[in-house]
């Protein structure tokens, strides 16, 4: 039987199974999980999954102090072509 997992980060298609595996390998903070799984590094830059990821980390270990390195919230950047730059459109 195929095992399905909830997708935590839609942009990078990071699943709960991947987060659990990374957590078991020693990644215990949201930043460490981000570096290991790319959760929060997609097109939305964590606007969708950041809160879910940080809540999951806290639920795994409620005794731990709050993560001092919370994931940053960055606005998405639209791509600019070299032609747009050359024409002064950007």
CSV table of N, CA, C and O in Angstrom, one decimal:
chain,number,residue,atom,x,y,z
A,1,UNK,N,0.8,-1.2,0.0
A,1,UNK,CA,0.0,0.0,0.0
A,1,UNK,C,0.9,1.2,0.0
A,1,UNK,O,1.8,1.3,0.8
A,2,UNK,N,0.6,2.2,-0.8
A,2,UNK,CA,1.4,3.4,-1.0
A,2,UNK,C,1.1,4.4,0.2
A,2,UNK,O,-0.1,4.5,0.6
A,3,UNK,N,2.1,4.9,0.8
A,3,UNK,CA,1.9,5.8,1.9
A,3,UNK,C,1.9,7.3,1.4
A,3,UNK,O,2.9,7.7,0.7
A,4,UNK,N,0.9,8.0,1.7
A,4,UNK,CA,0.8,9.4,1.3
A,4,UNK,C,1.2,10.3,2.5
A,4,UNK,O,1.0,9.9,3.6
A,5,UNK,N,1.7,11.4,2.2
A,5,UNK,CA,2.1,12.4,3.2
A,5,UNK,C,1.6,13.8,2.9
A,5,UNK,O,1.5,14.1,1.7
A,6,UNK,N,1.3,14.5,3.9
A,6,UNK,CA,0.9,15.9,3.7
A,6,UNK,C,2.1,16.7,3.2
A,6,UNK,O,3.2,16.6,3.7
A,7,UNK,N,1.7,17.6,2.3
A,7,UNK,CA,2.8,18.5,1.7
A,7,UNK,C,2.8,19.7,2.7
A,7,UNK,O,1.8,20.4,2.9
A,8,UNK,N,4.0,20.0,3.2
A,8,UNK,CA,4.1,21.2,4.0
A,8,UNK,C,4.5,22.4,3.2
A,8,UNK,O,3.9,23.5,3.4
A,9,UNK,N,5.4,22.3,2.3
A,9,UNK,CA,5.9,23.4,1.5
A,9,UNK,C,5.5,23.1,0.1
A,9,UNK,O,6.0,22.2,-0.6
A,10,UNK,N,4.5,23.8,-0.4
A,10,UNK,CA,4.0,23.5,-1.8
A,10,UNK,C,5.0,23.9,-2.9
A,10,UNK,O,5.1,23.3,-3.9
A,11,UNK,N,5.7,25.0,-2.6
A,11,UNK,CA,6.6,25.5,-3.7
A,11,UNK,C,7.7,24.4,-3.9
A,11,UNK,O,8.1,24.2,-5.1
A,12,UNK,N,8.3,23.9,-2.9
A,12,UNK,CA,9.4,22.9,-3.0
A,12,UNK,C,8.9,21.5,-2.9
A,12,UNK,O,9.7,20.6,-2.9
A,13,UNK,N,7.6,21.3,-2.7
A,13,UNK,CA,7.0,19.9,-2.5
A,13,UNK,C,7.7,19.1,-1.4
A,13,UNK,O,8.0,18.0,-1.6
A,14,UNK,N,7.9,19.8,-0.3
A,14,UNK,CA,8.4,19.1,0.9
A,14,UNK,C,7.3,18.5,1.7
A,14,UNK,O,6.3,19.2,2.0
A,15,UNK,N,7.4,17.2,2.0
A,15,UNK,CA,6.3,16.5,2.7
A,15,UNK,C,6.7,16.4,4.2
A,15,UNK,O,7.8,16.5,4.6
A,16,UNK,N,5.6,16.0,4.9
A,16,UNK,CA,5.8,15.7,6.4
A,16,UNK,C,6.8,14.6,6.6
A,16,UNK,O,7.6,14.6,7.5
A,17,UNK,N,6.8,13.6,5.7
A,17,UNK,CA,7.7,12.5,5.9
A,17,UNK,C,9.1,12.9,5.7
A,17,UNK,O,10.0,12.5,6.5
A,18,UNK,N,9.4,13.9,4.8
A,18,UNK,CA,10.7,14.4,4.6
A,18,UNK,C,11.2,15.2,5.8
A,18,UNK,O,12.3,15.2,6.3
A,19,UNK,N,10.2,16.0,6.4
A,19,UNK,CA,10.5,16.8,7.6
A,19,UNK,C,10.9,15.8,8.8
A,19,UNK,O,11.8,16.1,9.5
A,20,UNK,N,10.1,14.8,8.9
A,20,UNK,CA,10.3,13.8,10.0
A,20,UNK,C,11.7,13.2,9.9
A,20,UNK,O,12.4,13.0,10.8
A,21,UNK,N,12.0,12.8,8.6
A,21,UNK,CA,13.3,12.2,8.4
A,21,UNK,C,14.5,13.1,8.7
A,21,UNK,O,15.5,12.8,9.3
A,22,UNK,N,14.3,14.4,8.3
A,22,UNK,CA,15.3,15.4,8.6
A,22,UNK,C,15.5,15.6,10.1
A,22,UNK,O,16.6,15.8,10.6
A,23,UNK,N,14.3,15.7,10.8
A,23,UNK,CA,14.3,15.9,12.2
A,23,UNK,C,15.0,14.7,12.9
A,23,UNK,O,15.9,14.9,13.8
A,24,UNK,N,14.8,13.5,12.5
A,24,UNK,CA,15.4,12.3,13.1
A,24,UNK,C,16.9,12.3,12.8
A,24,UNK,O,17.7,11.7,13.5
A,25,UNK,N,17.4,13.0,11.7
A,25,UNK,CA,18.8,13.0,11.3
A,25,UNK,C,19.5,14.1,12.1
A,25,UNK,O,20.7,14.2,11.9
A,26,UNK,N,18.8,14.9,12.9
A,26,UNK,CA,19.5,15.9,13.8
A,26,UNK,C,19.1,17.3,13.5
A,26,UNK,O,19.7,18.2,14.2
A,27,UNK,N,18.3,17.6,12.5
A,27,UNK,CA,17.9,18.9,12.3
A,27,UNK,C,16.7,19.3,13.2
A,27,UNK,O,15.5,18.8,12.9
A,28,UNK,N,16.9,20.0,14.2
A,28,UNK,CA,15.9,20.3,15.2
A,28,UNK,C,15.3,21.7,15.2
A,28,UNK,O,14.4,22.0,16.0
A,29,UNK,N,15.8,22.6,14.4
A,29,UNK,CA,15.3,23.9,14.4
A,29,UNK,C,14.7,24.2,13.0
A,29,UNK,O,15.0,23.5,12.0
A,30,UNK,N,13.8,25.2,12.9
A,30,UNK,CA,13.2,25.5,11.6
A,30,UNK,C,14.3,25.8,10.6
A,30,UNK,O,14.2,25.5,9.4
A,31,UNK,N,15.3,26.5,11.0
A,31,UNK,CA,16.4,26.9,10.0
A,31,UNK,C,17.1,25.7,9.5
A,31,UNK,O,17.4,25.6,8.4
A,32,UNK,N,17.5,24.8,10.4
A,32,UNK,CA,18.2,23.5,10.0
A,32,UNK,C,17.3,22.7,9.1
A,32,UNK,O,17.8,22.2,8.1
A,33,UNK,N,16.0,22.6,9.4
A,33,UNK,CA,15.1,21.9,8.5
A,33,UNK,C,15.0,22.6,7.1
A,33,UNK,O,14.9,21.9,6.1
A,34,UNK,N,15.0,23.9,7.1
A,34,UNK,CA,15.0,24.6,5.9
A,34,UNK,C,16.2,24.3,5.0
A,34,UNK,O,16.1,24.0,3.8
A,35,UNK,N,17.4,24.3,5.6
A,35,UNK,CA,18.6,24.0,4.9
A,35,UNK,C,18.6,22.6,4.4
A,35,UNK,O,19.1,22.3,3.3
A,36,UNK,N,18.1,21.6,5.2
A,36,UNK,CA,18.1,20.2,4.8
A,36,UNK,C,17.1,19.9,3.7
A,36,UNK,O,17.3,19.1,2.8
A,37,UNK,N,15.9,20.4,3.9
A,37,UNK,CA,14.8,20.0,3.0
A,37,UNK,C,14.3,21.0,1.9
A,37,UNK,O,13.5,20.7,1.1
A,38,UNK,N,14.8,22.3,2.1
A,38,UNK,CA,14.4,23.4,1.2
A,38,UNK,C,13.0,23.9,1.5
A,38,UNK,O,12.5,24.7,0.7
A,39,UNK,N,12.4,23.5,2.6
A,39,UNK,CA,11.1,24.0,2.9
A,39,UNK,C,11.2,25.5,3.2
A,39,UNK,O,12.1,25.9,4.0
A,40,UNK,N,10.4,26.3,2.6
A,40,UNK,CA,10.5,27.8,2.8
A,40,UNK,C,11.4,28.5,1.8
A,40,UNK,O,11.6,29.7,1.9
A,41,UNK,N,12.0,27.8,0.8
A,41,UNK,CA,12.9,28.4,-0.1
A,41,UNK,C,12.3,28.5,-1.5
A,41,UNK,O,13.1,28.8,-2.4
A,42,UNK,N,11.1,28.2,-1.6
A,42,UNK,CA,10.4,28.3,-3.0
A,42,UNK,C,10.1,29.7,-3.4
A,42,UNK,O,10.5,30.7,-2.8
A,43,UNK,N,9.2,29.7,-4.4
A,43,UNK,CA,8.8,31.0,-5.0
A,43,UNK,C,8.1,31.9,-3.9
A,43,UNK,O,8.3,33.2,-4.0
A,44,UNK,N,7.4,31.4,-3.0
A,44,UNK,CA,6.7,32.3,-2.0
A,44,UNK,C,7.7,32.7,-0.9
A,44,UNK,O,7.3,33.5,0.0
A,45,UNK,N,8.9,32.1,-0.8
A,45,UNK,CA,9.9,32.5,0.2
A,45,UNK,C,9.3,32.3,1.6
A,45,UNK,O,9.6,33.0,2.5
A,46,UNK,N,8.5,31.2,1.8
A,46,UNK,CA,8.0,30.9,3.2
A,46,UNK,C,6.8,31.6,3.6
A,46,UNK,O,6.3,31.4,4.7
A,47,UNK,N,6.2,32.4,2.8
A,47,UNK,CA,5.0,33.1,3.2
A,47,UNK,C,3.8,32.1,3.5
A,47,UNK,O,3.0,32.4,4.3
A,48,UNK,N,3.8,31.0,2.8
A,48,UNK,CA,2.8,30.0,3.0
A,48,UNK,C,3.1,29.0,4.1
A,48,UNK,O,2.3,28.7,5.0
A,49,UNK,N,4.3,28.4,4.0
A,49,UNK,CA,4.7,27.3,4.9
A,49,UNK,C,5.5,27.7,6.2
A,49,UNK,O,5.6,26.9,7.1
A,50,UNK,N,6.0,28.9,6.3
A,50,UNK,CA,6.8,29.3,7.4
A,50,UNK,C,6.2,29.0,8.8
A,50,UNK,O,6.7,28.4,9.7
A,51,UNK,N,4.9,29.5,8.9
A,51,UNK,CA,4.2,29.3,10.2
A,51,UNK,C,4.0,27.9,10.5
A,51,UNK,O,4.1,27.4,11.6
A,52,UNK,N,3.6,27.1,9.5
A,52,UNK,CA,3.3,25.7,9.7
A,52,UNK,C,4.6,24.9,10.1
A,52,UNK,O,4.6,24.1,11.0
A,53,UNK,N,5.7,25.2,9.4
A,53,UNK,CA,7.0,24.6,9.8
A,53,UNK,C,7.4,24.9,11.2
A,53,UNK,O,7.8,24.0,12.0
A,54,UNK,N,7.3,26.2,11.6
A,54,UNK,CA,7.7,26.6,12.9
A,54,UNK,C,6.8,26.0,14.0
A,54,UNK,O,7.3,25.6,15.1
A,55,UNK,N,5.5,25.9,13.7
A,55,UNK,CA,4.6,25.3,14.6
A,55,UNK,C,4.9,23.8,14.8
A,55,UNK,O,4.8,23.3,15.9
A,56,UNK,N,5.2,23.1,13.7
A,56,UNK,CA,5.5,21.7,13.7
A,56,UNK,C,6.8,21.5,14.6
A,56,UNK,O,6.8,20.6,15.4
A,57,UNK,N,7.8,22.3,14.4
A,57,UNK,CA,9.0,22.2,15.2
A,57,UNK,C,8.7,22.3,16.6
A,57,UNK,O,9.2,21.5,17.5
A,58,UNK,N,7.9,23.3,17.0
A,58,UNK,CA,7.6,23.5,18.4
A,58,UNK,C,6.8,22.4,19.0
A,58,UNK,O,7.0,22.0,20.1
A,59,UNK,N,5.9,21.8,18.2
A,59,UNK,CA,5.1,20.6,18.6
A,59,UNK,C,5.9,19.4,18.8
A,59,UNK,O,5.6,18.6,19.7
A,60,UNK,N,7.0,19.3,18.1
A,60,UNK,CA,7.9,18.1,18.2
A,60,UNK,C,8.6,18.2,19.6
A,60,UNK,O,8.9,17.2,20.2
A,61,UNK,N,9.0,19.4,20.0
A,61,UNK,CA,9.7,19.6,21.3
A,61,UNK,C,9.2,20.8,22.0
A,61,UNK,O,9.9,21.8,21.9
A,62,UNK,N,8.0,20.7,22.7
A,62,UNK,CA,7.5,21.9,23.3
A,62,UNK,C,8.4,22.5,24.4
A,62,UNK,O,8.2,23.6,24.8
A,63,UNK,N,9.3,21.7,25.0
A,63,UNK,CA,10.1,22.1,26.1
A,63,UNK,C,11.3,23.0,25.6
A,63,UNK,O,11.9,23.7,26.4
A,64,UNK,N,11.6,22.9,24.3
A,64,UNK,CA,12.7,23.7,23.8
A,64,UNK,C,12.3,25.2,23.8
A,64,UNK,O,11.2,25.6,23.6
A,65,UNK,N,13.4,26.0,23.9
A,65,UNK,CA,13.1,27.5,23.9
A,65,UNK,C,12.8,27.9,22.4
A,65,UNK,O,13.1,27.2,21.5
A,66,UNK,N,12.1,29.0,22.3
A,66,UNK,CA,11.8,29.5,20.9
A,66,UNK,C,13.1,29.6,20.1
A,66,UNK,O,14.1,30.0,20.6
A,67,UNK,N,12.9,29.2,18.8
A,67,UNK,CA,14.1,29.3,17.9
A,67,UNK,C,14.5,30.7,17.7
A,67,UNK,O,13.7,31.5,17.2
A,68,UNK,N,15.8,31.0,18.1
A,68,UNK,CA,16.2,32.4,17.9
A,68,UNK,C,16.4,32.8,16.4
A,68,UNK,O,16.5,33.9,16.0
A,69,UNK,N,16.5,31.7,15.5
A,69,UNK,CA,16.6,32.0,14.1
A,69,UNK,C,15.4,31.7,13.4
A,69,UNK,O,15.3,30.8,12.6
A,70,UNK,N,14.3,32.4,13.7
A,70,UNK,CA,13.0,32.1,12.9
A,70,UNK,C,13.2,32.4,11.5
A,70,UNK,O,14.1,33.2,11.1
A,71,UNK,N,12.5,31.7,10.6
A,71,UNK,CA,12.7,31.8,9.2
A,71,UNK,C,12.3,33.2,8.8
A,71,UNK,O,11.2,33.7,9.2
A,72,UNK,N,13.1,33.9,8.0
A,72,UNK,CA,12.7,35.2,7.5
A,72,UNK,C,11.6,35.2,6.5
A,72,UNK,O,11.3,34.2,5.8
A,73,UNK,N,10.9,36.3,6.5
A,73,UNK,CA,9.8,36.5,5.5
A,73,UNK,C,10.3,37.4,4.5
A,73,UNK,O,10.6,38.6,4.8
A,74,UNK,N,10.4,36.9,3.3
A,74,UNK,CA,10.9,37.8,2.2
A,74,UNK,C,9.8,37.9,1.1
A,74,UNK,O,9.2,36.9,0.7
A,75,UNK,N,9.6,39.1,0.6
A,75,UNK,CA,8.7,39.2,-0.5
A,75,UNK,C,9.2,38.6,-1.8
A,75,UNK,O,10.4,38.6,-2.0
A,76,UNK,N,8.3,38.0,-2.6
A,76,UNK,CA,8.8,37.4,-3.8
A,76,UNK,C,9.4,38.4,-4.8
A,76,UNK,O,8.9,39.6,-4.8
A,77,UNK,N,10.3,38.0,-5.5
A,77,UNK,CA,10.9,38.9,-6.5
A,77,UNK,C,10.5,38.4,-7.9
A,77,UNK,O,10.5,37.3,-8.2
A,78,UNK,N,10.1,39.4,-8.7
A,78,UNK,CA,9.7,39.0,-10.1
A,78,UNK,C,11.0,38.9,-11.0
A,78,UNK,O,11.9,39.7,-10.8
A,79,UNK,N,11.0,37.9,-11.8
A,79,UNK,CA,12.2,37.8,-12.7
A,79,UNK,C,12.3,38.9,-13.7
A,79,UNK,O,11.3,39.5,-14.2
A,80,UNK,N,13.5,39.3,-14.0
A,80,UNK,CA,13.8,40.4,-14.9
A,80,UNK,C,14.8,39.9,-16.0
A,80,UNK,O,15.8,39.3,-15.6
A,81,UNK,N,14.4,40.1,-17.3
A,81,UNK,CA,15.3,39.6,-18.3
A,81,UNK,C,16.4,40.6,-18.6
A,81,UNK,O,16.3,41.8,-18.2
A,82,UNK,N,17.5,40.2,-19.2
A,82,UNK,CA,18.6,41.1,-19.6
A,82,UNK,C,18.1,42.1,-20.6
A,82,UNK,O,18.5,43.3,-20.5
A,83,UNK,N,17.1,41.8,-21.4
A,83,UNK,CA,16.6,42.7,-22.4
A,83,UNK,C,15.8,43.8,-21.7
A,83,UNK,O,15.9,45.0,-22.1
A,84,UNK,N,15.1,43.5,-20.6
A,84,UNK,CA,14.4,44.6,-19.8
A,84,UNK,C,15.4,45.5,-19.2
A,84,UNK,O,15.2,46.7,-19.1
A,85,UNK,N,16.5,44.9,-18.6
A,85,UNK,CA,17.5,45.7,-18.0
A,85,UNK,C,18.2,46.7,-19.0
A,85,UNK,O,18.5,47.8,-18.8
A,86,UNK,N,18.5,46.1,-20.2
A,86,UNK,CA,19.2,46.9,-21.3
A,86,UNK,C,18.3,48.1,-21.7
A,86,UNK,O,18.8,49.1,-22.1
A,87,UNK,N,17.0,47.8,-21.8
A,87,UNK,CA,16.0,48.9,-22.2
A,87,UNK,C,15.6,49.8,-21.1
A,87,UNK,O,14.8,50.7,-21.3
A,88,UNK,N,16.1,49.6,-19.9
A,88,UNK,CA,15.7,50.4,-18.7
A,88,UNK,C,14.3,50.2,-18.2
A,88,UNK,O,13.7,51.0,-17.6
A,89,UNK,N,13.8,49.0,-18.5
A,89,UNK,CA,12.4,48.7,-18.1
A,89,UNK,C,12.3,48.2,-16.6
A,89,UNK,O,11.2,48.2,-16.1
A,90,UNK,N,13.4,47.8,-16.1
A,90,UNK,CA,13.3,47.2,-14.7
A,90,UNK,C,13.4,48.2,-13.6
A,90,UNK,O,13.9,49.2,-13.7
